[in-house]
Amino acid sequence: MAKFTRSNISKLNERHFRLHDKEYTVYVEGDIDKSFWEKVFPVVEEWKPRIEVLKTTDGEILGGWKNLVSYLEEEIKKQNKIDFIIAIDGDYNEIIKHKPNYKNVVKTKKYAIENYLFCPNSINKYMKILSRETFDNVRYVKTKLEQFALIVKNLIILDCINEKNTLGIKVYDFNAEELSSFRKINNYVNELTLKYKSLIEQHRHILDNYNILDYIRWKIFIKKLNDIISEEINEAIKQENSQRKNNKIKLIRKIKADERLYFFCLQNCQSCIGCKDYEDLKIKAKAAFDSLKLVS
């Protein structure tokens, strides 16, 4: 684990929870994570979560799970009261168990929060809204996502082993051109599969009993995902418009994924009913809150 420096961080109980506001602090890996985790953590007897990134007194942001866990371990070593929670991506922890367990640390079972946000139901809702309901086919979305998961399966296997054994392999070393089409992504995967054929074959069963979709590193493919969604929406709109003489629906423009895709899928994820994965996170969050012993 990388060396963590804590010299500029104020250690104040007021920083971790505010008695007068009945707020408890949850540290997350980055700003984009805040809105996701805010709805996961409970409001209990008027105690509510305050989701923050960890930063030094001079304003340096200390993101990433290693920094957060190192901060926690420094507090434990100093025998300070642990009165905060940490919420982090699990990455491949469910498979290789490479991250430490603490009562006040909540880890996703899936690779990252994007694997919750970009589920077939959420993306279908997003496409349905933007297409003015000319598109509504969750089965089609699920099939397409599963097909993409199969394309990158060997990357996931290799990356998982790379993480477990600290091999230093540049698994996701795509350039913009290689990410420009599914064909080129597939060619990249095939080249890397050939290069590390023996290693991948040796661990070909590591993803057995796991949903491959849960371990796609969407941050790398987010632009391509957004482009494909836009294309599918516009195709559905064009098909509808071909049957109209007037009041035709305007095609959508491409907008940055974090300005539209994240926003809509975040809302979809929070409003989805009966998602066992999301409910599991909420159970973990409640257990972490209970470990703080703020409620008698």
mmCIF file of C-alpha atoms in Angstrom:
data_model
loop_
_atom_site.group_PDB
_atom_site.id
_atom_site.type_symbol
_atom_site.label_atom_id
_atom_site.label_comp_id
_atom_site.label_asym_id
_atom_site.label_seq_id
_atom_site.Cartn_x
_atom_site.Cartn_y
_atom_site.Cartn_z
ATOM 1 C CA MET A 1 0.000 0.000 0.000
ATOM 2 C CA ALA A 2 1.247 3.453 -0.868
ATOM 3 C CA LYS A 3 2.725 5.568 1.939
ATOM 4 C CA PHE A 4 0.177 8.011 3.309
ATOM 5 C CA THR A 5 1.082 11.421 4.722
ATOM 6 C CA ARG A 6 -1.341 12.943 7.192
ATOM 7 C CA SER A 7 0.653 15.892 8.529
ATOM 8 C CA ASN A 8 -1.695 18.595 7.261
ATOM 9 C CA ILE A 9 -4.994 16.966 8.229
ATOM 10 C CA SER A 10 -6.915 18.397 11.157
ATOM 11 C CA LYS A 11 -8.145 15.714 13.534
ATOM 12 C CA LEU A 12 -11.245 17.226 15.102
ATOM 13 C CA ASN A 13 -14.409 15.508 16.244
ATOM 14 C CA GLU A 14 -16.291 18.434 14.692
ATOM 15 C CA ARG A 15 -14.856 17.386 11.343
ATOM 16 C CA HIS A 16 -16.218 13.863 11.594
ATOM 17 C CA PHE A 17 -19.633 14.459 13.082
ATOM 18 C CA ARG A 18 -21.557 17.516 14.143
ATOM 19 C CA LEU A 19 -23.517 17.077 17.298
ATOM 20 C CA HIS A 20 -25.544 20.245 16.799
ATOM 21 C CA ASP A 21 -26.558 19.259 13.250
ATOM 22 C CA LYS A 22 -26.687 15.511 13.981
ATOM 23 C CA GLU A 23 -24.514 14.742 10.958
ATOM 24 C CA TYR A 24 -22.008 11.936 10.594
ATOM 25 C CA THR A 25 -19.224 12.004 8.000
ATOM 26 C CA VAL A 26 -18.732 9.531 5.181
ATOM 27 C CA TYR A 27 -15.511 9.909 3.198
ATOM 28 C CA VAL A 28 -15.672 8.843 -0.460
ATOM 29 C CA GLU A 29 -13.048 8.466 -3.174
ATOM 30 C CA GLY A 30 -14.038 11.414 -5.374
ATOM 31 C CA ASP A 31 -16.576 14.182 -5.924
ATOM 32 C CA ILE A 32 -18.562 12.240 -8.517
ATOM 33 C CA ASP A 33 -19.226 9.558 -5.869
ATOM 34 C CA LYS A 34 -20.968 11.903 -3.429
ATOM 35 C CA SER A 35 -24.471 11.854 -4.917
ATOM 36 C CA PHE A 36 -24.468 8.074 -5.238
ATOM 37 C CA TRP A 37 -23.458 7.341 -1.655
ATOM 38 C CA GLU A 38 -25.681 10.043 -0.153
ATOM 39 C CA LYS A 39 -28.809 7.976 -0.796
ATOM 40 C CA VAL A 40 -27.163 4.728 0.306
ATOM 41 C CA PHE A 41 -26.377 5.830 3.865
ATOM 42 C CA PRO A 42 -29.214 5.955 6.378
ATOM 43 C CA VAL A 43 -30.951 8.708 8.242
ATOM 44 C CA VAL A 44 -31.444 7.290 11.750
ATOM 45 C CA GLU A 45 -33.133 9.147 14.614
ATOM 46 C CA GLU A 46 -32.390 12.446 12.841
ATOM 47 C CA TRP A 47 -28.744 11.527 12.240
ATOM 48 C CA LYS A 48 -28.002 12.109 8.570
ATOM 49 C CA PRO A 49 -24.890 11.505 6.441
ATOM 50 C CA ARG A 50 -22.555 14.248 5.276
ATOM 51 C CA ILE A 51 -20.671 12.891 2.264
ATOM 52 C CA GLU A 52 -17.211 14.399 1.774
ATOM 53 C CA VAL A 53 -13.880 13.891 0.092
ATOM 54 C CA LEU A 54 -10.900 13.782 2.445
ATOM 55 C CA LYS A 55 -8.633 16.797 2.190
ATOM 56 C CA THR A 56 -5.719 18.389 3.995
ATOM 57 C CA THR A 57 -5.951 21.770 5.706
ATOM 58 C CA ASP A 58 -4.262 23.360 2.671
ATOM 59 C CA GLY A 59 -6.961 21.977 0.346
ATOM 60 C CA GLU A 60 -5.203 18.959 -1.144
ATOM 61 C CA ILE A 61 -7.737 16.259 -2.018
ATOM 62 C CA LEU A 62 -6.733 12.780 -0.887
ATOM 63 C CA GLY A 63 -8.795 10.556 -3.151
ATOM 64 C CA GLY A 64 -8.627 6.849 -3.858
ATOM 65 C CA TRP A 65 -9.249 3.944 -1.540
ATOM 66 C CA LYS A 66 -5.629 3.533 -0.461
ATOM 67 C CA ASN A 67 -5.461 7.054 0.929
ATOM 68 C CA LEU A 68 -8.758 6.634 2.755
ATOM 69 C CA VAL A 69 -7.824 3.292 4.288
ATOM 70 C CA SER A 70 -4.359 4.591 5.203
ATOM 71 C CA TYR A 71 -5.985 7.525 6.991
ATOM 72 C CA LEU A 72 -8.205 5.125 8.929
ATOM 73 C CA GLU A 73 -5.263 2.918 9.859
ATOM 74 C CA GLU A 74 -3.296 5.939 11.080
ATOM 75 C CA GLU A 75 -6.230 6.871 13.314
ATOM 76 C CA ILE A 76 -6.404 3.327 14.680
ATOM 77 C CA LYS A 77 -2.657 3.286 15.314
ATOM 78 C CA LYS A 78 -2.936 6.546 17.269
ATOM 79 C CA GLN A 79 -5.820 5.017 19.236
ATOM 80 C CA ASN A 80 -8.124 7.855 18.218
ATOM 81 C CA LYS A 81 -11.871 7.402 18.321
ATOM 82 C CA ILE A 82 -13.125 6.168 14.951
ATOM 83 C CA ASP A 83 -16.129 8.385 14.377
ATOM 84 C CA PHE A 84 -16.352 8.424 10.576
ATOM 85 C CA ILE A 85 -17.194 6.031 7.748
ATOM 86 C CA ILE A 86 -15.353 5.262 4.516
ATOM 87 C CA ALA A 87 -17.207 4.228 1.337
ATOM 88 C CA ILE A 88 -15.114 2.851 -1.534
ATOM 89 C CA ASP A 89 -15.311 0.879 -4.750
ATOM 90 C CA GLY A 90 -14.692 -2.819 -4.236
ATOM 91 C CA ASP A 91 -12.848 -3.249 -7.549
ATOM 92 C CA TYR A 92 -12.149 -7.011 -7.620
ATOM 93 C CA ASN A 93 -12.374 -7.482 -3.853
ATOM 94 C CA GLU A 94 -15.296 -9.914 -4.077
ATOM 95 C CA ILE A 95 -13.081 -12.199 -6.155
ATOM 96 C CA ILE A 96 -9.528 -11.763 -4.822
ATOM 97 C CA LYS A 97 -10.160 -10.333 -1.315
ATOM 98 C CA HIS A 98 -7.361 -7.760 -1.590
ATOM 99 C CA LYS A 99 -8.870 -4.956 0.492
ATOM 100 C CA PRO A 100 -8.908 -4.873 4.314
ATOM 101 C CA ASN A 101 -12.125 -5.247 6.289
ATOM 102 C CA TYR A 102 -13.166 -2.714 8.919
ATOM 103 C CA LYS A 103 -16.575 -2.168 10.516
ATOM 104 C CA ASN A 104 -16.704 1.425 9.292
ATOM 105 C CA VAL A 105 -15.592 0.686 5.699
ATOM 106 C CA VAL A 106 -18.273 -0.002 3.085
ATOM 107 C CA LYS A 107 -17.127 -1.592 -0.176
ATOM 108 C CA THR A 108 -19.173 -2.195 -3.311
ATOM 109 C CA LYS A 109 -19.570 -5.802 -4.373
ATOM 110 C CA LYS A 110 -19.345 -4.698 -7.986
ATOM 111 C CA TYR A 111 -16.230 -3.113 -9.474
ATOM 112 C CA ALA A 112 -17.388 0.484 -8.980
ATOM 113 C CA ILE A 113 -20.485 2.623 -8.555
ATOM 114 C CA GLU A 114 -20.823 2.828 -12.360
ATOM 115 C CA ASN A 115 -21.665 -0.881 -12.365
ATOM 116 C CA TYR A 116 -24.734 -0.041 -10.291
ATOM 117 C CA LEU A 117 -25.651 3.064 -12.283
ATOM 118 C CA PHE A 118 -25.319 1.537 -15.741
ATOM 119 C CA CYS A 119 -27.453 -1.564 -15.274
ATOM 120 C CA PRO A 120 -29.839 -2.563 -18.113
ATOM 121 C CA ASN A 121 -32.912 -1.202 -16.307
ATOM 122 C CA SER A 122 -31.290 2.163 -15.621
ATOM 123 C CA ILE A 123 -29.938 2.629 -19.135
ATOM 124 C CA ASN A 124 -33.274 1.609 -20.647
ATOM 125 C CA LYS A 125 -35.076 4.224 -18.530
ATOM 126 C CA TYR A 126 -32.525 6.806 -19.647
ATOM 127 C CA MET A 127 -33.056 5.929 -23.308
ATOM 128 C CA LYS A 128 -36.835 5.879 -22.896
ATOM 129 C CA ILE A 129 -36.870 9.412 -21.462
ATOM 130 C CA LEU A 130 -34.500 10.946 -24.030
ATOM 131 C CA SER A 131 -36.221 9.248 -26.969
ATOM 132 C CA ARG A 132 -39.625 10.591 -25.903
ATOM 133 C CA GLU A 133 -40.555 6.967 -25.255
ATOM 134 C CA THR A 134 -39.880 5.830 -28.811
ATOM 135 C CA PHE A 135 -37.324 3.419 -27.294
ATOM 136 C CA ASP A 136 -38.263 1.005 -24.519
ATOM 137 C CA ASN A 137 -36.585 -2.397 -24.683
ATOM 138 C CA VAL A 138 -34.727 -3.459 -21.560
ATOM 139 C CA ARG A 139 -34.130 -6.951 -22.941
ATOM 140 C CA TYR A 140 -32.344 -5.500 -25.967
ATOM 141 C CA VAL A 141 -30.189 -3.286 -23.711
ATOM 142 C CA LYS A 142 -29.318 -6.234 -21.470
ATOM 143 C CA THR A 143 -28.337 -8.360 -24.476
ATOM 144 C CA LYS A 144 -26.111 -5.616 -25.892
ATOM 145 C CA LEU A 145 -24.386 -5.043 -22.555
ATOM 146 C CA GLU A 146 -23.811 -8.763 -22.104
ATOM 147 C CA GLN A 147 -22.345 -8.991 -25.597
ATOM 148 C CA PHE A 148 -19.923 -6.199 -24.763
ATOM 149 C CA ALA A 149 -19.035 -7.922 -21.485
ATOM 150 C CA LEU A 150 -18.051 -11.028 -23.443
ATOM 151 C CA ILE A 151 -15.852 -8.917 -25.738
ATOM 152 C CA VAL A 152 -13.852 -7.573 -22.773
ATOM 153 C CA LYS A 153 -13.992 -10.707 -20.591
ATOM 154 C CA ASN A 154 -10.325 -11.561 -21.104
ATOM 155 C CA LEU A 155 -9.374 -8.008 -20.136
ATOM 156 C CA ILE A 156 -11.275 -8.436 -16.886
ATOM 157 C CA ILE A 157 -9.577 -11.776 -16.181
ATOM 158 C CA LEU A 158 -6.151 -10.339 -16.901
ATOM 159 C CA ASP A 159 -6.792 -7.178 -14.888
ATOM 160 C CA CYS A 160 -8.044 -9.195 -11.928
ATOM 161 C CA ILE A 161 -4.904 -11.356 -11.871
ATOM 162 C CA ASN A 162 -2.779 -8.290 -12.481
ATOM 163 C CA GLU A 163 -4.304 -6.670 -9.375
ATOM 164 C CA LYS A 164 -4.018 -9.804 -7.271
ATOM 165 C CA ASN A 165 -0.374 -10.478 -8.043
ATOM 166 C CA THR A 166 0.818 -6.891 -8.708
ATOM 167 C CA LEU A 167 2.172 -7.830 -12.141
ATOM 168 C CA GLY A 168 2.337 -4.286 -13.498
ATOM 169 C CA ILE A 169 0.624 -5.160 -16.789
ATOM 170 C CA LYS A 170 -0.964 -2.230 -18.635
ATOM 171 C CA VAL A 171 -4.253 -3.974 -19.251
ATOM 172 C CA TYR A 172 -6.378 -0.984 -20.265
ATOM 173 C CA ASP A 173 -3.771 0.921 -22.249
ATOM 174 C CA PHE A 174 -6.238 2.017 -24.953
ATOM 175 C CA ASN A 175 -5.720 5.068 -27.105
ATOM 176 C CA ALA A 176 -8.592 7.127 -28.518
ATOM 177 C CA GLU A 177 -8.495 5.338 -31.886
ATOM 178 C CA GLU A 178 -8.675 1.885 -30.276
ATOM 179 C CA LEU A 179 -11.777 2.966 -28.360
ATOM 180 C CA SER A 180 -13.528 4.386 -31.423
ATOM 181 C CA SER A 181 -15.474 1.225 -32.365
ATOM 182 C CA PHE A 182 -16.421 -2.176 -31.013
ATOM 183 C CA ARG A 183 -14.377 -3.805 -33.768
ATOM 184 C CA LYS A 184 -11.246 -1.951 -32.682
ATOM 185 C CA ILE A 185 -11.902 -2.685 -29.013
ATOM 186 C CA ASN A 186 -12.248 -6.351 -29.939
ATOM 187 C CA ASN A 187 -8.977 -6.229 -31.909
ATOM 188 C CA TYR A 188 -7.209 -4.729 -28.883
ATOM 189 C CA VAL A 189 -8.574 -7.492 -26.641
ATOM 190 C CA ASN A 190 -7.486 -10.171 -29.102
ATOM 191 C CA GLU A 191 -3.958 -8.766 -29.259
ATOM 192 C CA LEU A 192 -3.639 -8.689 -25.475
ATOM 193 C CA THR A 193 -5.192 -12.163 -25.205
ATOM 194 C CA LEU A 194 -2.560 -13.518 -27.581
ATOM 195 C CA LYS A 195 0.237 -11.784 -25.670
ATOM 196 C CA TYR A 196 -0.883 -13.182 -22.293
ATOM 197 C CA LYS A 197 -2.521 -16.366 -23.537
ATOM 198 C CA SER A 198 -0.932 -18.667 -20.962
ATOM 199 C CA LEU A 199 -1.776 -16.423 -18.000
ATOM 200 C CA ILE A 200 -5.390 -15.950 -19.082
ATOM 201 C CA GLU A 201 -5.844 -19.649 -19.781
ATOM 202 C CA GLN A 202 -4.421 -20.509 -16.370
ATOM 203 C CA HIS A 203 -7.080 -18.344 -14.689
ATOM 204 C CA ARG A 204 -9.931 -18.771 -17.165
ATOM 205 C CA HIS A 205 -12.336 -19.882 -14.399
ATOM 206 C CA ILE A 206 -11.761 -16.930 -12.076
ATOM 207 C CA LEU A 207 -15.017 -15.247 -13.169
ATOM 208 C CA ASP A 208 -17.113 -18.401 -12.894
ATOM 209 C CA ASN A 209 -20.239 -17.717 -10.793
ATOM 210 C CA TYR A 210 -19.769 -13.962 -11.181
ATOM 211 C CA ASN A 211 -21.710 -11.623 -13.451
ATOM 212 C CA ILE A 212 -19.152 -10.274 -15.935
ATOM 213 C CA LEU A 213 -21.185 -7.077 -16.289
ATOM 214 C CA ASP A 214 -20.382 -6.262 -12.662
ATOM 215 C CA TYR A 215 -16.667 -5.938 -13.448
ATOM 216 C CA ILE A 216 -16.590 -3.836 -16.597
ATOM 217 C CA ARG A 217 -14.474 -0.742 -15.951
ATOM 218 C CA TRP A 218 -17.017 1.676 -17.354
ATOM 219 C CA LYS A 219 -14.928 4.805 -16.794
ATOM 220 C CA ILE A 220 -12.669 3.644 -19.615
ATOM 221 C CA PHE A 221 -15.563 2.885 -21.974
ATOM 222 C CA ILE A 222 -17.928 5.652 -20.868
ATOM 223 C CA LYS A 223 -17.591 7.766 -24.006
ATOM 224 C CA LYS A 224 -18.234 4.783 -26.263
ATOM 225 C CA LEU A 225 -21.216 3.714 -24.167
ATOM 226 C CA ASN A 226 -22.639 7.219 -24.373
ATOM 227 C CA ASP A 227 -22.112 7.379 -28.144
ATOM 228 C CA ILE A 228 -23.840 4.033 -28.731
ATOM 229 C CA ILE A 229 -26.780 5.022 -26.548
ATOM 230 C CA SER A 230 -27.158 8.283 -28.491
ATOM 231 C CA GLU A 231 -27.078 6.415 -31.803
ATOM 232 C CA GLU A 232 -29.709 3.902 -30.670
ATOM 233 C CA ILE A 233 -31.982 6.683 -29.394
ATOM 234 C CA ASN A 234 -31.728 8.611 -32.645
ATOM 235 C CA GLU A 235 -32.481 5.478 -34.662
ATOM 236 C CA ALA A 236 -35.643 4.940 -32.627
ATOM 237 C CA ILE A 237 -36.642 8.585 -33.127
ATOM 238 C CA LYS A 238 -35.998 8.376 -36.885
ATOM 239 C CA GLN A 239 -38.150 5.278 -37.142
ATOM 240 C CA GLU A 240 -40.997 7.018 -35.313
ATOM 241 C CA ASN A 241 -40.598 10.188 -37.403
ATOM 242 C CA SER A 242 -40.841 8.182 -40.619
ATOM 243 C CA GLN A 243 -44.429 7.383 -39.635
ATOM 244 C CA ARG A 244 -45.368 11.020 -38.920
ATOM 245 C CA LYS A 245 -46.388 13.842 -41.221
ATOM 246 C CA ASN A 246 -45.919 16.531 -38.600
ATOM 247 C CA ASN A 247 -44.820 17.123 -34.968
ATOM 248 C CA LYS A 248 -41.656 15.176 -35.600
ATOM 249 C CA ILE A 249 -39.384 14.479 -32.650
ATOM 250 C CA LYS A 250 -36.076 16.286 -32.573
ATOM 251 C CA LEU A 251 -32.955 14.144 -32.639
ATOM 252 C CA ILE A 252 -30.739 14.359 -29.568
ATOM 253 C CA ARG A 253 -27.272 15.859 -29.639
ATOM 254 C CA LYS A 254 -24.270 14.154 -28.124
ATOM 255 C CA ILE A 255 -23.635 15.473 -24.644
ATOM 256 C CA LYS A 256 -20.817 14.579 -22.268
ATOM 257 C CA ALA A 257 -21.586 11.432 -20.346
ATOM 258 C CA ASP A 258 -21.024 12.976 -16.924
ATOM 259 C CA GLU A 259 -23.487 15.755 -17.737
ATOM 260 C CA ARG A 260 -26.326 13.507 -18.818
ATOM 261 C CA LEU A 261 -25.716 9.774 -18.517
ATOM 262 C CA TYR A 262 -24.475 9.946 -14.920
ATOM 263 C CA PHE A 263 -27.275 12.287 -13.870
ATOM 264 C CA PHE A 264 -30.134 10.244 -15.311
ATOM 265 C CA CYS A 265 -28.745 6.862 -14.296
ATOM 266 C CA LEU A 266 -28.131 8.155 -10.774
ATOM 267 C CA GLN A 267 -31.792 9.115 -10.498
ATOM 268 C CA ASN A 268 -32.843 5.787 -12.000
ATOM 269 C CA CYS A 269 -30.672 3.818 -9.600
ATOM 270 C CA GLN A 270 -32.031 5.614 -6.552
ATOM 271 C CA SER A 271 -35.654 5.159 -7.610
ATOM 272 C CA CYS A 272 -35.343 1.528 -8.710
ATOM 273 C CA ILE A 273 -37.401 -0.866 -6.585
ATOM 274 C CA GLY A 274 -36.296 -4.347 -5.636
ATOM 275 C CA CYS A 275 -32.627 -4.154 -6.691
ATOM 276 C CA LYS A 276 -30.877 -6.655 -4.411
ATOM 277 C CA ASP A 277 -27.433 -5.203 -5.162
ATOM 278 C CA TYR A 278 -28.465 -1.682 -4.150
ATOM 279 C CA GLU A 279 -30.287 -2.946 -1.062
ATOM 280 C CA ASP A 280 -27.190 -4.928 -0.080
ATOM 281 C CA LEU A 281 -25.174 -1.696 -0.125
ATOM 282 C CA LYS A 282 -27.754 -0.021 2.103
ATOM 283 C CA ILE A 283 -27.535 -2.886 4.592
ATOM 284 C CA LYS A 284 -23.748 -2.513 4.676
ATOM 285 C CA ALA A 285 -24.085 1.244 5.134
ATOM 286 C CA LYS A 286 -26.483 0.793 8.065
ATOM 287 C CA ALA A 287 -24.059 -1.661 9.723
ATOM 288 C CA ALA A 288 -21.225 0.857 9.318
ATOM 289 C CA PHE A 289 -23.407 3.579 10.856
ATOM 290 C CA ASP A 290 -24.290 1.302 13.783
ATOM 291 C CA SER A 291 -20.565 0.704 14.404
ATOM 292 C CA LEU A 292 -20.163 4.415 15.217
ATOM 293 C CA LYS A 293 -22.562 3.972 18.175
ATOM 294 C CA LEU A 294 -24.097 7.425 17.707
ATOM 295 C CA VAL A 295 -27.563 6.172 18.654
ATOM 296 C CA SER A 296 -28.082 4.703 22.107
#
